[in-house]
Amino acid sequence: RKLPFNIIGIEHVGIAVKDLDRISEVFSDLLGLDLRSREKVADDQVITDIYHAGEDKVEFLKATSPGSPISRFLQKKGEGMHHIAFRVDNLQSALNYLSTQGIQLIDTKPRIGAEDLKVAFIHPKSTGDVLVELCEKK
């Protein structure tokens, strides 16, 4: 069926952690992945470390405040996979369409996330308890 947007691929997998330095020892030093960026995303109260494995990415997320979404996730579920992010060709069209289909959105409008991408999240209640992020290059 024809949708008003296309999923282009997986942008990254997000993993919530308590200690980015410990992660670096494993993923960079031992596995040889390339740490491409460390970025503080103030709106999300998080620091992200983004590692590249070829053309694919893994994003490690560390909370910067006790009340942040990542901090709450860690308290509830512990360290581990936080979300999967898909690249789309038209983020606002995707959000509009999903909303009309009864999908619960966390973000109804795109906002700027790590790596200067436009991002929006779909609530896990609508996706089998998996937090889904949609991303589009600006």
C-alpha positions as semicolon CSV with decimal commas, in nm:
position;residue;x (nm);y (nm);z (nm)
1;R;0,000;0,000;0,000
2;K;0,119;0,351;-0,076
3;L;0,207;0,560;0,229
4;P;0,271;0,938;0,239
5;F;0,628;0,869;0,357
6;N;0,899;0,606;0,317
7;I;1,119;0,439;0,576
8;I;1,466;0,459;0,424
9;G;1,643;0,243;0,681
10;I;1,750;0,214;1,041
11;E;1,913;0,536;1,161
12;H;2,042;0,390;1,489
13;V;1,967;0,182;1,794
14;G;1,959;0,378;2,120
15;I;2,090;0,219;2,437
16;A;2,051;0,370;2,784
17;V;2,362;0,350;3,003
18;K;2,489;0,486;3,332
19;D;2,857;0,528;3,235
20;L;2,975;0,641;2,890
21;D;3,343;0,586;2,975
22;R;3,282;0,218;3,055
23;I;3,098;0,184;2,725
24;S;3,387;0,349;2,540
25;E;3,631;0,096;2,685
26;V;3,429;-0,186;2,532
27;F;3,292;-0,046;2,207
28;S;3,583;0,173;2,105
29;D;3,891;0,020;2,268
30;L;3,801;-0,350;2,248
31;L;3,563;-0,371;1,950
32;G;3,725;-0,091;1,748
33;L;3,407;0,103;1,672
34;D;3,454;0,466;1,579
35;L;3,318;0,717;1,832
36;R;3,197;0,986;1,594
37;S;3,039;1,229;1,835
38;R;2,956;1,310;2,193
39;E;2,678;1,561;2,220
40;K;2,469;1,710;2,497
41;V;2,104;1,737;2,392
42;A;1,968;1,983;2,647
43;D;1,599;1,939;2,555
44;D;1,621;1,566;2,627
45;Q;1,854;1,605;2,929
46;V;2,095;1,354;2,781
47;I;2,449;1,310;2,655
48;T;2,476;1,093;2,345
49;D;2,780;0,899;2,225
50;I;2,736;0,786;1,867
51;Y;2,948;0,500;1,738
52;H;2,972;0,400;1,375
53;A;2,998;0,039;1,264
54;G;3,040;0,075;0,890
55;E;2,735;0,268;0,775
56;D;2,532;0,172;1,083
57;K;2,515;0,354;1,416
58;V;2,466;0,281;1,783
59;E;2,372;0,567;2,015
60;F;2,450;0,540;2,387
61;L;2,244;0,771;2,609
62;K;2,343;0,898;2,953
63;A;2,108;1,112;3,163
64;T;2,218;1,459;3,267
65;S;1,951;1,503;3,535
66;P;1,767;1,274;3,777
67;G;1,427;1,359;3,627
68;S;1,520;1,304;3,264
69;P;1,349;1,041;3,046
70;I;1,670;0,833;3,035
71;S;1,707;0,851;3,413
72;R;1,347;0,731;3,457
73;F;1,407;0,453;3,203
74;L;1,719;0,336;3,388
75;Q;1,533;0,333;3,722
76;K;1,246;0,133;3,573
77;K;1,422;-0,107;3,336
78;G;1,798;-0,075;3,392
79;E;2,061;-0,041;3,123
80;G;1,970;-0,168;2,780
81;M;1,796;-0,095;2,456
82;H;1,597;0,225;2,483
83;H;1,469;0,279;2,128
84;I;1,508;0,203;1,760
85;A;1,526;0,494;1,517
86;F;1,420;0,479;1,153
87;R;1,518;0,725;0,879
88;V;1,217;0,861;0,692
89;D;1,193;1,084;0,386
90;N;0,913;1,308;0,519
91;L;0,883;1,320;0,896
92;Q;0,585;1,553;0,924
93;S;0,386;1,348;0,671
94;A;0,471;1,034;0,869
95;L;0,348;1,193;1,192
96;N;0,028;1,321;1,032
97;Y;-0,047;0,982;0,879
98;L;0,029;0,784;1,195
99;S;-0,189;1,019;1,399
100;T;-0,485;0,964;1,163
101;Q;-0,432;0,588;1,204
102;G;-0,478;0,613;1,581
103;I;-0,110;0,580;1,669
104;Q;-0,018;0,757;1,993
105;L;0,264;1,005;1,932
106;I;0,498;1,156;2,188
107;D;0,592;1,431;1,941
108;T;0,331;1,562;1,697
109;K;0,584;1,795;1,536
110;P;0,949;1,731;1,453
111;R;1,215;1,874;1,682
112;I;1,593;1,885;1,660
113;G;1,780;1,592;1,813
114;A;2,138;1,466;1,814
115;E;2,345;1,517;1,499
116;D;2,108;1,801;1,404
117;L;1,843;1,556;1,280
118;K;1,472;1,631;1,284
119;V;1,323;1,372;1,522
120;A;0,992;1,260;1,670
121;F;0,896;0,968;1,892
122;I;0,607;0,723;1,873
123;H;0,470;0,613;2,210
124;P;0,556;0,253;2,300
125;K;0,188;0,187;2,383
126;S;0,126;0,191;2,007
127;T;0,427;-0,017;1,903
128;G;0,428;-0,331;2,116
129;D;0,619;-0,162;2,401
130;V;0,908;-0,054;2,176
131;L;0,997;0,315;2,175
132;V;1,031;0,420;1,809
133;E;1,205;0,732;1,690
134;L;1,160;0,868;1,339
135;C;1,443;1,080;1,198
136;E;1,491;1,302;0,893
137;K;1,794;1,496;0,779
138;K;1,732;1,872;0,781
